[in-house]
Short mmCIF file of C-alpha atoms in Angstrom, two decimals:
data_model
loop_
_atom_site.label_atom_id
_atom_site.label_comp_id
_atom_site.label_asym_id
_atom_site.label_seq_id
_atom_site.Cartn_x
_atom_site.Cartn_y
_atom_site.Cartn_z
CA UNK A 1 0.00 0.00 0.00
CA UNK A 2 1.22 3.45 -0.58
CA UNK A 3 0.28 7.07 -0.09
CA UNK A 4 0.92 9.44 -2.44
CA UNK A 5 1.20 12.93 -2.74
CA UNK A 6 1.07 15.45 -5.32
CA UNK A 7 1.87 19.19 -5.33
CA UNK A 8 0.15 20.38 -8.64
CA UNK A 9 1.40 22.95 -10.63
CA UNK A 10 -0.25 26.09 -11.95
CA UNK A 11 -2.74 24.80 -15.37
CA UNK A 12 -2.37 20.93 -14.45
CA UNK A 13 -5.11 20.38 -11.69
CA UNK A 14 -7.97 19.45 -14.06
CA UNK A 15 -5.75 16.98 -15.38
CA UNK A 16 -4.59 15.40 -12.31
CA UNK A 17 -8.11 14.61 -10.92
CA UNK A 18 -9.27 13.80 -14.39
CA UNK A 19 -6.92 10.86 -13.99
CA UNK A 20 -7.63 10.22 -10.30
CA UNK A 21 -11.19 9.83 -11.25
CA UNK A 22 -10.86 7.43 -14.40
CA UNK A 23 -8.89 5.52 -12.30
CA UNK A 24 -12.06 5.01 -9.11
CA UNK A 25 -8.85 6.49 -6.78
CA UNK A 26 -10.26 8.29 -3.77
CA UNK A 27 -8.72 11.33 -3.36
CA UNK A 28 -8.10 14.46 -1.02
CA UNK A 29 -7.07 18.11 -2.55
CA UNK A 30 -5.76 21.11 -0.36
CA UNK A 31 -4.83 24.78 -1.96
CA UNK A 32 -1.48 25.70 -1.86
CA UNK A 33 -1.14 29.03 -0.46
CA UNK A 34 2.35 29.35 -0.70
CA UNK A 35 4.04 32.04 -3.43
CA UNK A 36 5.29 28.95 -5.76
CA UNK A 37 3.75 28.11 -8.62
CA UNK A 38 1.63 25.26 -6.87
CA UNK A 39 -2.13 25.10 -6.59
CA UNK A 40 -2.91 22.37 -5.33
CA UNK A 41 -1.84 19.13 -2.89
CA UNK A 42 -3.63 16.09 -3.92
CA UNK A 43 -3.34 12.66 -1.59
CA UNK A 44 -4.78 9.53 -1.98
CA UNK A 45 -4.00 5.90 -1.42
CA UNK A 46 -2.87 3.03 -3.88
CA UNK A 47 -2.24 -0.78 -3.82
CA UNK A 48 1.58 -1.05 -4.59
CA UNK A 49 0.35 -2.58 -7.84
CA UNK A 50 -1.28 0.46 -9.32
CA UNK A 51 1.08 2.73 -8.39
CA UNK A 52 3.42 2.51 -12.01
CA UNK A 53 0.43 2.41 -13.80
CA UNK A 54 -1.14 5.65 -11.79
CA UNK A 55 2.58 7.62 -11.82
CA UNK A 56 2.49 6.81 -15.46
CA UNK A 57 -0.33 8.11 -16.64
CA UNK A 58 0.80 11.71 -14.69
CA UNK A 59 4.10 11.53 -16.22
CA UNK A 60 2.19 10.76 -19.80
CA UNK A 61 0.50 14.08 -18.90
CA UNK A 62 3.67 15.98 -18.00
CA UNK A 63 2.65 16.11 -14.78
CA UNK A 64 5.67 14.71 -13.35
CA UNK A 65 7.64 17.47 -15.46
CA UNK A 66 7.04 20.24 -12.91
CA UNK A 67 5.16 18.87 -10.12
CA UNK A 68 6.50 17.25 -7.01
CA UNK A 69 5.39 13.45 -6.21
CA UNK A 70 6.03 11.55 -3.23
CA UNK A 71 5.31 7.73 -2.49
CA UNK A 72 5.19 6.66 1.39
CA UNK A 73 4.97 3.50 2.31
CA UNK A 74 1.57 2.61 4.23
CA UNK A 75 1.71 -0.31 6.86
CA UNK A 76 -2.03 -0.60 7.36
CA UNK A 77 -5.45 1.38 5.98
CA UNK A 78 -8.98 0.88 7.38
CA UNK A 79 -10.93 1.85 4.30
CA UNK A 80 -13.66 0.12 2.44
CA UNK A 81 -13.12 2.60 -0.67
CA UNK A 82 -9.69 1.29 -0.86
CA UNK A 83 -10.62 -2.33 -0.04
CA UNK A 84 -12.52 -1.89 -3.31
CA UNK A 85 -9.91 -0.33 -5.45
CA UNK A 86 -7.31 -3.16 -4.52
CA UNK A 87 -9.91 -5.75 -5.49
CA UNK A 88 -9.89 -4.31 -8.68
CA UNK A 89 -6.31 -4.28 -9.59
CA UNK A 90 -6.30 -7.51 -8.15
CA UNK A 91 -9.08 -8.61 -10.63
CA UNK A 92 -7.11 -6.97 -12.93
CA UNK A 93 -4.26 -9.42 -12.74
CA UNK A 94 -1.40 -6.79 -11.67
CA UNK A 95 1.10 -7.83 -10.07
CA UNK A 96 1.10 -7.74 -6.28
CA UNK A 97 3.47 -6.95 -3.50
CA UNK A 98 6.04 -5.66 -6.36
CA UNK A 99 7.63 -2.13 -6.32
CA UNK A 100 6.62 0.14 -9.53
CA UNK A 101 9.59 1.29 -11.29
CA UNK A 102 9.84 4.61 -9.88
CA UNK A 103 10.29 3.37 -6.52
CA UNK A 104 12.96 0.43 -8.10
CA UNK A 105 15.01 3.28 -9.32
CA UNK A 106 14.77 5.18 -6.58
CA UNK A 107 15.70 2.01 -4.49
CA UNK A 108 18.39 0.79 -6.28
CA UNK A 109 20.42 4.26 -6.36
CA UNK A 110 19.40 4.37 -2.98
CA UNK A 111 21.70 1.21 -2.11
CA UNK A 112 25.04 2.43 -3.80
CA UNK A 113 26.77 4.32 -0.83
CA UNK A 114 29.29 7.54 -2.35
CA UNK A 115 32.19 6.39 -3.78
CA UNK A 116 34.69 7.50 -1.43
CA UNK A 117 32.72 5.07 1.62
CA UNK A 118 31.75 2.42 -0.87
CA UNK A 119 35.78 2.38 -1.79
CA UNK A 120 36.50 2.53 2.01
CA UNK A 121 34.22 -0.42 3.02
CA UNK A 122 35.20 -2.75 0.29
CA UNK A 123 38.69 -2.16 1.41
CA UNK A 124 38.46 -3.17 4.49
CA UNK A 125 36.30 -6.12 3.30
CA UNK A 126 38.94 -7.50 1.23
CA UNK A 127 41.44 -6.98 4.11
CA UNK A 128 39.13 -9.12 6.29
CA UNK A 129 38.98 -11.52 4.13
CA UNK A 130 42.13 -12.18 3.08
CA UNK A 131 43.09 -12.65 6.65
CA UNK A 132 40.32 -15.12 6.82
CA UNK A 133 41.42 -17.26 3.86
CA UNK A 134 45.75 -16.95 5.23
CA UNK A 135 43.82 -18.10 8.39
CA UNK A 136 41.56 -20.72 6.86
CA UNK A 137 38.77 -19.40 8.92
CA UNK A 138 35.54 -19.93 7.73
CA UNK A 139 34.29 -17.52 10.24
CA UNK A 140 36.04 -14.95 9.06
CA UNK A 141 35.75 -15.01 5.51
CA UNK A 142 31.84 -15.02 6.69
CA UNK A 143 33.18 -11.60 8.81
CA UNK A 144 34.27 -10.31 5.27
CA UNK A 145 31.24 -10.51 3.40
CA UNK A 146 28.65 -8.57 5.69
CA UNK A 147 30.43 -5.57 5.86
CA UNK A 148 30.94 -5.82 1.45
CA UNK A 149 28.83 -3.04 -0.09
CA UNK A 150 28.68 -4.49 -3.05
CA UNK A 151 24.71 -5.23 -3.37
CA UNK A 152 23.90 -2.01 -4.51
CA UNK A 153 26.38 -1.14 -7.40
CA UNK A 154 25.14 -5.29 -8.60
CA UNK A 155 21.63 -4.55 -8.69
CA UNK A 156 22.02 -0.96 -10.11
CA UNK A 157 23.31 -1.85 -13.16
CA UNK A 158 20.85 -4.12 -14.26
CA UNK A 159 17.98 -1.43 -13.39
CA UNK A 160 19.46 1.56 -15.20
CA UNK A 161 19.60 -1.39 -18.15
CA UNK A 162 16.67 -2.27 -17.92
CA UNK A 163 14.80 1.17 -17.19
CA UNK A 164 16.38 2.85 -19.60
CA UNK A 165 18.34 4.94 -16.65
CA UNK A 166 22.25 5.69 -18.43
CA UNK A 167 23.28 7.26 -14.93
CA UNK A 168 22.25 4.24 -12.70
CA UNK A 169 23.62 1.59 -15.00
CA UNK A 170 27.10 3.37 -15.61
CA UNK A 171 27.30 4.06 -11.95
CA UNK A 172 26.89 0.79 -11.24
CA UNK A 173 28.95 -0.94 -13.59
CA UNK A 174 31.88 1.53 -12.58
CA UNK A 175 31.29 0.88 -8.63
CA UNK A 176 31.83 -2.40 -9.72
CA UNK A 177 34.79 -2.81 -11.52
CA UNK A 178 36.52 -0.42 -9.46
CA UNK A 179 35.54 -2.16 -6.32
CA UNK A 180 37.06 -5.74 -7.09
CA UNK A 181 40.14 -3.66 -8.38
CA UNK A 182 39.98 -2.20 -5.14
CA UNK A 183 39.62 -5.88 -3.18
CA UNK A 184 42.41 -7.12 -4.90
CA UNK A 185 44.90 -4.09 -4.42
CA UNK A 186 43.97 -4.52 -0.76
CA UNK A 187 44.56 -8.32 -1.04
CA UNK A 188 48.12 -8.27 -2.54
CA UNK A 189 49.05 -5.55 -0.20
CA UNK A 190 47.89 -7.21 2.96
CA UNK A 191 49.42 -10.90 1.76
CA UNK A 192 52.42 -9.02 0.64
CA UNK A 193 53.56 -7.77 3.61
CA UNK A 194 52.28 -10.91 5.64
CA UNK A 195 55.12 -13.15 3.29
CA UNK A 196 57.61 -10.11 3.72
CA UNK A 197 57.03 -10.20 7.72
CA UNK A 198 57.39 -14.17 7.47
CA UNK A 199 54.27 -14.56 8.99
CA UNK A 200 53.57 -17.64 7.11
CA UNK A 201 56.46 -19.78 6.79
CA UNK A 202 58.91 -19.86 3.78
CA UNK A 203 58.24 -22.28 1.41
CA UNK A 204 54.66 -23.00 2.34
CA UNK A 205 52.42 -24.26 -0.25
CA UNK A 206 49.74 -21.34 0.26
CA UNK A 207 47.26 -22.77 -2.17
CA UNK A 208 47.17 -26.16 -0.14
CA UNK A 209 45.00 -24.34 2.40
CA UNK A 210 41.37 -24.95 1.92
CA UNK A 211 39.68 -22.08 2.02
CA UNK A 212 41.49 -20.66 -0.70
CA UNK A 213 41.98 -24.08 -3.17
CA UNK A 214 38.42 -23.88 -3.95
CA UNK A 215 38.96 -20.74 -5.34
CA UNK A 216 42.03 -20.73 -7.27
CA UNK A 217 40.76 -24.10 -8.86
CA UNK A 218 36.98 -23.15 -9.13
CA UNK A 219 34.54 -25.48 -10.77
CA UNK A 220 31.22 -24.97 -12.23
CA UNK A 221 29.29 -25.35 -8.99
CA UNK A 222 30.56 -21.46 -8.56
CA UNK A 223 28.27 -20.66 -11.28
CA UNK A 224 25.47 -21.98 -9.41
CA UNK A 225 25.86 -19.71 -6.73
CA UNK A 226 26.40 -16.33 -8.78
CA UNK A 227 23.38 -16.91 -10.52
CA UNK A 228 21.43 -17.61 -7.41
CA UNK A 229 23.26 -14.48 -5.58
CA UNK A 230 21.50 -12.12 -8.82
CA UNK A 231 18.12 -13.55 -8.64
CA UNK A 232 17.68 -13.50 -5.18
CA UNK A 233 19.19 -10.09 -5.45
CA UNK A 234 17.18 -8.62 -7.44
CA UNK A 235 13.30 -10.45 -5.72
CA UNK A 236 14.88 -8.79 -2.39
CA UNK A 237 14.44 -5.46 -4.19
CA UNK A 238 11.77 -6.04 -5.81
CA UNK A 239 9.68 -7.55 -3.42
CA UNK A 240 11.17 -5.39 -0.88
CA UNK A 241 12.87 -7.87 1.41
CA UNK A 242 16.01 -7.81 3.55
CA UNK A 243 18.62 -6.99 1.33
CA UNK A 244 21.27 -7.65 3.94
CA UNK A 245 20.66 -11.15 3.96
CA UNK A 246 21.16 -11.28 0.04
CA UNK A 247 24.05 -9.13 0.08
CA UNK A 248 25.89 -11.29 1.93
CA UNK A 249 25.04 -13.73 -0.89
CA UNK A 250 26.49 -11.40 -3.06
CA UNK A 251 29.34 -10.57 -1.68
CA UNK A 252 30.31 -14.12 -1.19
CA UNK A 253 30.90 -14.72 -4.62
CA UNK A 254 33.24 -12.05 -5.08
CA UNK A 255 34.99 -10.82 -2.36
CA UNK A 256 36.96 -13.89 -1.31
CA UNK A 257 37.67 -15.01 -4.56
CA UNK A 258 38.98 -11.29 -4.99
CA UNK A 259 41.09 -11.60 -2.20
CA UNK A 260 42.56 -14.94 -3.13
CA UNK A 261 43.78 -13.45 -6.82
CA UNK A 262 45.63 -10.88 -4.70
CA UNK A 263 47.16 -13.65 -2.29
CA UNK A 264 48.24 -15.69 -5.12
CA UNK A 265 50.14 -12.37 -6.87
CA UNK A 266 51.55 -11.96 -3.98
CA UNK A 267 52.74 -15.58 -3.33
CA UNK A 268 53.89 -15.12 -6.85
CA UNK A 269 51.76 -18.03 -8.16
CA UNK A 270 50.58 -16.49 -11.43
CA UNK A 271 48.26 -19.73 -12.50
CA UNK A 272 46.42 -19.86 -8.97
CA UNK A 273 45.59 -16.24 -9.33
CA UNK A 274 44.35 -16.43 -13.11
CA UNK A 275 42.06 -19.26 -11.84
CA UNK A 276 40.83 -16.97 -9.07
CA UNK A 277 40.66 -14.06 -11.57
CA UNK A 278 38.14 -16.41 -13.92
CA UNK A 279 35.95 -16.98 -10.77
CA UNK A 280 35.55 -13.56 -9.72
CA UNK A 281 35.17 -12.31 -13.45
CA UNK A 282 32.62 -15.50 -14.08
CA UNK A 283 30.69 -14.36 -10.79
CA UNK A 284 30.54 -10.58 -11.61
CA UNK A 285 29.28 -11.36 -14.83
CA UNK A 286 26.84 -13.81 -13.65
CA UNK A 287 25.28 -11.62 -11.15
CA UNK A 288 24.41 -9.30 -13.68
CA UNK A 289 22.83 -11.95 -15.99
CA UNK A 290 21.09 -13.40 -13.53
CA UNK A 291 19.69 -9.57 -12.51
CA UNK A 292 18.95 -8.50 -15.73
CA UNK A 293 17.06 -11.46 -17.16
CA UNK A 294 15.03 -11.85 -13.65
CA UNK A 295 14.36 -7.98 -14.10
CA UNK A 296 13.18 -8.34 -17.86
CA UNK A 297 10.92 -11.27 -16.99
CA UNK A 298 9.37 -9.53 -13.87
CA UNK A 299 7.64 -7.21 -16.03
CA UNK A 300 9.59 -3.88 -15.93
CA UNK A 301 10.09 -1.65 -18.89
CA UNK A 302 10.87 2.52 -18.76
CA UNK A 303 8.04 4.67 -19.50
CA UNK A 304 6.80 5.66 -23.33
CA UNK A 305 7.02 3.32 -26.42
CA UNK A 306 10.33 4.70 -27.70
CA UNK A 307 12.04 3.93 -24.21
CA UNK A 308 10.83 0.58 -23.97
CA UNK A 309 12.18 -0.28 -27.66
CA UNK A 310 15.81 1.33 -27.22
CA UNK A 311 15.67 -0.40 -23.94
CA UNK A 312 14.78 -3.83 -25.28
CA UNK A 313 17.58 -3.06 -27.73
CA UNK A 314 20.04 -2.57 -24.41
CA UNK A 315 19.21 -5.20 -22.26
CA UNK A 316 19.56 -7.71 -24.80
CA UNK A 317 22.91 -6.11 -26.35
CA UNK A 318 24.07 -6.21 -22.59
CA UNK A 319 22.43 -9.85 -22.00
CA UNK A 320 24.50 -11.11 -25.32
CA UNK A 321 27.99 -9.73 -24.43
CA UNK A 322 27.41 -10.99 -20.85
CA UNK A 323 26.77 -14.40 -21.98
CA UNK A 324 29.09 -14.38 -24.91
CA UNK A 325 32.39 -13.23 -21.98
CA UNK A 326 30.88 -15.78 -19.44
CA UNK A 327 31.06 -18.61 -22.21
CA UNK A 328 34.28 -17.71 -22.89
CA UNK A 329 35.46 -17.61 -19.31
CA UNK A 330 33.55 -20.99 -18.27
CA UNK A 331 36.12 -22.66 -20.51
CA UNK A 332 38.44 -23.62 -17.52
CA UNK A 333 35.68 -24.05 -15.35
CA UNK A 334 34.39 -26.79 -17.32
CA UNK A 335 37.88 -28.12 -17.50
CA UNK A 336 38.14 -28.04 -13.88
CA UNK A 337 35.22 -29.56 -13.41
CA UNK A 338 35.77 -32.52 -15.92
CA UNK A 339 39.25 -33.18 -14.46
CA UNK A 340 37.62 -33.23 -10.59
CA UNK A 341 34.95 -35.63 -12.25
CA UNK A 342 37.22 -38.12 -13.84
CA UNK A 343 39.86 -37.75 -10.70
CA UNK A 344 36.74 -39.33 -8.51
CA UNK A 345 35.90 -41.54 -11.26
CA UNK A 346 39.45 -42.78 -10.79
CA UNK A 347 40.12 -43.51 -7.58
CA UNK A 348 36.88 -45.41 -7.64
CA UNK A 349 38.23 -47.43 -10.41
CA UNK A 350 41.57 -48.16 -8.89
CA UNK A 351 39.99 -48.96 -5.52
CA UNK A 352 37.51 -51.31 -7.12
CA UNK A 353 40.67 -52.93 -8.77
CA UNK A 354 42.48 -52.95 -5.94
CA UNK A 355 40.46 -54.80 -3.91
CA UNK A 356 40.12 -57.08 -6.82
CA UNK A 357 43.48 -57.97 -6.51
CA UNK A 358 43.66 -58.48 -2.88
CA UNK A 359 40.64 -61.15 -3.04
CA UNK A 360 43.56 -63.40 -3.67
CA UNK A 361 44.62 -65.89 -0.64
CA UNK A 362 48.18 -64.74 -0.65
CA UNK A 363 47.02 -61.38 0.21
CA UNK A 364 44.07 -62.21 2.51
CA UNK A 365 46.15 -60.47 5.62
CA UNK A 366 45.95 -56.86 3.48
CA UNK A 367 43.08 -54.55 2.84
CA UNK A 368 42.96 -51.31 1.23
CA UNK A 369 43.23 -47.92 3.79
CA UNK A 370 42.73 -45.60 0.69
CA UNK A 371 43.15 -44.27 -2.71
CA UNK A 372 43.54 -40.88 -3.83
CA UNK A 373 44.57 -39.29 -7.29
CA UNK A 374 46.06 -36.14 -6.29
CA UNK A 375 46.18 -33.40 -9.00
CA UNK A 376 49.04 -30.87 -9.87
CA UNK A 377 49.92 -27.32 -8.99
CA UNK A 378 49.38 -26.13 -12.97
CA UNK A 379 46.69 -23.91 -12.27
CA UNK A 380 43.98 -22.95 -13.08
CA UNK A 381 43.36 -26.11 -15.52
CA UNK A 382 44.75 -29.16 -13.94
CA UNK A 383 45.36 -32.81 -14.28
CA UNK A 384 46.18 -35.92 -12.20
CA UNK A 385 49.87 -36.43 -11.39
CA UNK A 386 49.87 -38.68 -9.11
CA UNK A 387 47.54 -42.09 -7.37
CA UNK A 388 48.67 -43.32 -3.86
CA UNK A 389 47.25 -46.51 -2.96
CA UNK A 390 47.82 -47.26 0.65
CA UNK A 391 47.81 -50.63 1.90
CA UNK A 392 47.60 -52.09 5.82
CA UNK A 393 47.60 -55.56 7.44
CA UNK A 394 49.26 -57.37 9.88
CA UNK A 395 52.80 -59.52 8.68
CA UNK A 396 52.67 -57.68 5.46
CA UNK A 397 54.55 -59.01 2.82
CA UNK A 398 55.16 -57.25 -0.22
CA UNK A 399 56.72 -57.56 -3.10
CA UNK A 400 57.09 -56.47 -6.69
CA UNK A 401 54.70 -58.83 -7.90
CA UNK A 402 51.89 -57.10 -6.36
CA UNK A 403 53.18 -53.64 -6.95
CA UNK A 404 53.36 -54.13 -10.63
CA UNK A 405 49.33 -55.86 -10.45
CA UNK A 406 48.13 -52.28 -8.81
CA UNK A 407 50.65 -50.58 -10.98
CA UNK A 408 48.97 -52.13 -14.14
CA UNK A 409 45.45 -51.29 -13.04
CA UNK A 410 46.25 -47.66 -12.72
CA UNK A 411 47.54 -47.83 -16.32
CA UNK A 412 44.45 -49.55 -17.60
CA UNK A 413 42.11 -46.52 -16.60
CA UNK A 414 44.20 -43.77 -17.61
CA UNK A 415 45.82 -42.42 -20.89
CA UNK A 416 47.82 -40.40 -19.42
CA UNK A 417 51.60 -40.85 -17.51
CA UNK A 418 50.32 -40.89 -14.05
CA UNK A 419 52.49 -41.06 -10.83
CA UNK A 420 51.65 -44.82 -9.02
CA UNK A 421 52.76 -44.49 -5.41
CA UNK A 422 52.52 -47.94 -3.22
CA UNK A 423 52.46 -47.67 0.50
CA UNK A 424 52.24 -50.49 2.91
CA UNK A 425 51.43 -50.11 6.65
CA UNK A 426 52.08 -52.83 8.69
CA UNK A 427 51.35 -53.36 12.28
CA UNK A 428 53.27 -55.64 14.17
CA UNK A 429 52.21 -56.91 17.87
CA UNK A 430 54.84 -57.36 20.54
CA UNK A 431 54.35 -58.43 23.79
CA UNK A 432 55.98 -56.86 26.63
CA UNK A 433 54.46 -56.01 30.46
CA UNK A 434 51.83 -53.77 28.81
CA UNK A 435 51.35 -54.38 24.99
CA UNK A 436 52.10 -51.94 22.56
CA UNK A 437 51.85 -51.59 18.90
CA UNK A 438 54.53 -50.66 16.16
CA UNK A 439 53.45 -49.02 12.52
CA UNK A 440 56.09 -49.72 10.36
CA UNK A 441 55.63 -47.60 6.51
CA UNK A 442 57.24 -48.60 3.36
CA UNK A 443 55.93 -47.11 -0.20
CA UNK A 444 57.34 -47.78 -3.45
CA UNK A 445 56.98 -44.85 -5.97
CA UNK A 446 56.27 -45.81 -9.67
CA UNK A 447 56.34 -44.28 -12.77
CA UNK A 448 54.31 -45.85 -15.39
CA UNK A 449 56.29 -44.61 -18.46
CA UNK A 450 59.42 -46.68 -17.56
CA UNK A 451 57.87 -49.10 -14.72
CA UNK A 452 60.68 -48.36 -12.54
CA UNK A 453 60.61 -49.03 -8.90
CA UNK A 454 62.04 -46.89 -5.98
CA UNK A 455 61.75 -47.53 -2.58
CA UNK A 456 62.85 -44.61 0.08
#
């Protein structure tokens, strides 16, 4: 529900009840007494879903052109006239509990803090959480994301798109670009002078830690939750829910994976960042996508029959180069993806195998522990380098004979040279006055291109 208020210029009055009456809207007018060129105050209540239609028709008018109009929103009205007009638009099959696209546009701008704050905030954002990802703290990469301003500039650039606004959509498109440029910057300088310091040690194989491998080696499940982040982005706005909640969505799939391109500059490890660089570009463009298509199908268009044709034109020029960059970019993630697929396929495989081979009697003491195929550091598109089959049992006896089996089974299921690495865990029982038990560990490391066999 919303009140709405008028201020009618000099000449326009008969117009503006003229239009208040074909539309059945119950109305109040007051003279102006003022010295401005005003006449006239008109109030009167609307269901939310008449209230485009009813600003349009003003604005169609040139009402709007020197007049002043103000939307409230109304939390509760005891009024049977009212009770009728809602029916009607209700009958009429408008759409209910949505913003008009005055109040959108108003919204959206409303969201997108000044530059110098927004460029503050998102600083400090991507400070947090590239401490929380050096940390692996979940809880603090969380930290990072509620305090990311980065809702508003998303939305906004899909709105002035689709609304025909140039001002809004450039804003936001600039607030956004120059924000992750800003999250990285902050990244590489914070990470920078954490490896300088020697706060993490020398050495260390920064990628290793989890919260920041899922970035540099993203997958396609990261699409998922871009394009969830813009439509439930954009229904918070437009249905006027908690944005907070959303934003946080939001900034989740870009502010850590901004932060992690500027660790991995820092840590020098050019391939780890360009896989983090993909995900935050795939994200960014996703977002929008997602916003601008959920926008377009919700119904809203700018006002007058020109507008809405050049803004067709826009949104689906912008919709096309969107899609055409994020095809581009999901290249790797699709190879990432495919290579994490067949890696799981794999180790199934070789266990299955594996356990094939140890249904023999001779090796009825041993059992399989686990197998893993562990990929390489060639970021962002990698492949398996390695399979480590570990093996346990009591009196084990090993030999080449068996080695060579698993080694062969590897080589069945892959094309490519993979790593084989054997390990066998015994444990031996001794008795003493308490009994204690020894783990002894001997692996065998194979490569399948000359079938040689090393043991440490």
């Amino acid at each position: 529900m919303r009140y709405v208020e008028v201020t009618i210029p000099t000449g326009r009055k008969g117009a503006v009840l003229d239009i208040l009456e074909d539309e059945d809207i119950d109305y109040i007018v007051s003279d102006e007494t003022s010295d401005r060129d005003y006449v006239a105050v008109v109030r009167f209540l609307l269901p939310s879903q008449a209230v485009e239609r009813t600003l349009d028709r003003l604005t169609e008018a040139g009402i709007s052109d020197d007049a002043n109009i103000v939307v409230f929103d109304t939390q509760t009205v005891l009024s049977a006239e009212f009770a009728q007009l809602n029916a009607k638009h209700s009958r009429d099959g408008s759409v209910g509990d949505r913003l008009s696209r005055q109040e959108l546009q108003t919204r959206a701008a409303g969201l997108t803090p000044s530059f110098p704050v927004y460029a503050m905030m998102t600083f400090i954002s991507a400070i947090v959480a590239t401490s929380g990802l050096l940390l692996d703290s979940p809880a603090v990469v969380v930290g990072s994301m509620v305090i990311a301003p980065l809702i508003g500039p998303a939305l906004a650039a899909s709105v002035g798109t689709v609304i025909a606004d140039t001002e809004l959509r450039s804003t936001g498109f600039i607030y956004q670009f120059s924000g992750l440029g800003i999250a990285v910057l902050g990244s590489i300088m914070l990470a920078g002078l954490v490896r300088i310091v020697g706060l993490e040690p020398a050495g260390i194989d920064i990628v290793a830690i989890a919260e920041l491998e899922e970035r540099v080696a993203p997958n396609l499940l990261a699409l998922v939750i871009a394009l969830g982040a813009g439509v439930a982005g954009i229904l918070s706005l437009t249905r006027e829910l908690s944005e907070a909640i959303v934003g946080v969505m939001i900034a989740a799939a870009l502010i850590p994976p901004a932060a992690a391109v500027g660790i991995a500059l820092a840590w020098g490890m050019y391939g780890a960042a360009a896989g983090a660089l993909i995900l935050t570009l795939v994200n960014t463009l996703s977002i929008n996508f997602a916003a601008l298509v959920t926008l377009w199908g919700g119904g809203y268009r700018p006002a007058g029959l020109f507008s809405v044709s050049t803004a067709r034109r826009q949104t689906l020029a912008f919709a096309a180069i969107l899609g055409l960059v994020m095809v581009l970019l999901l290249v790797p993630l699709v190879s990432a993806t495919v290579v994490e697929f067949r890696s799981a396929q794999l180790e199934s495989e070789v266990e299955t195998d594996v356990n094939a081979v140890l249904t023999d009697p001779e090796y009825a003491h041993l059992e399989v522990e686990s197998v893993d195929a562990e990929l390489d550091d060639e970021y962002p598109i990698r492949s398996v380098e390695r399979v480590v089959i570990v093996i346990s049992g009591t009196g084990v006896a090993s030999g080449d004979s068996l080695t060579d089996r698993l080694v062969a089974g590897v080589d069945s299921h892959t094309d490519e040279s993979v790593a084989v690495e054997v390990r066998f865990v015994a444990a031996e029982h001794r008795t003493t006055d308490e009994t204690a038990h020894a783990v002894t560990d001997r692996h065998w490391t194979v490569l399948p291109s000359d079938s040689s066999l090393a043991a440490p």
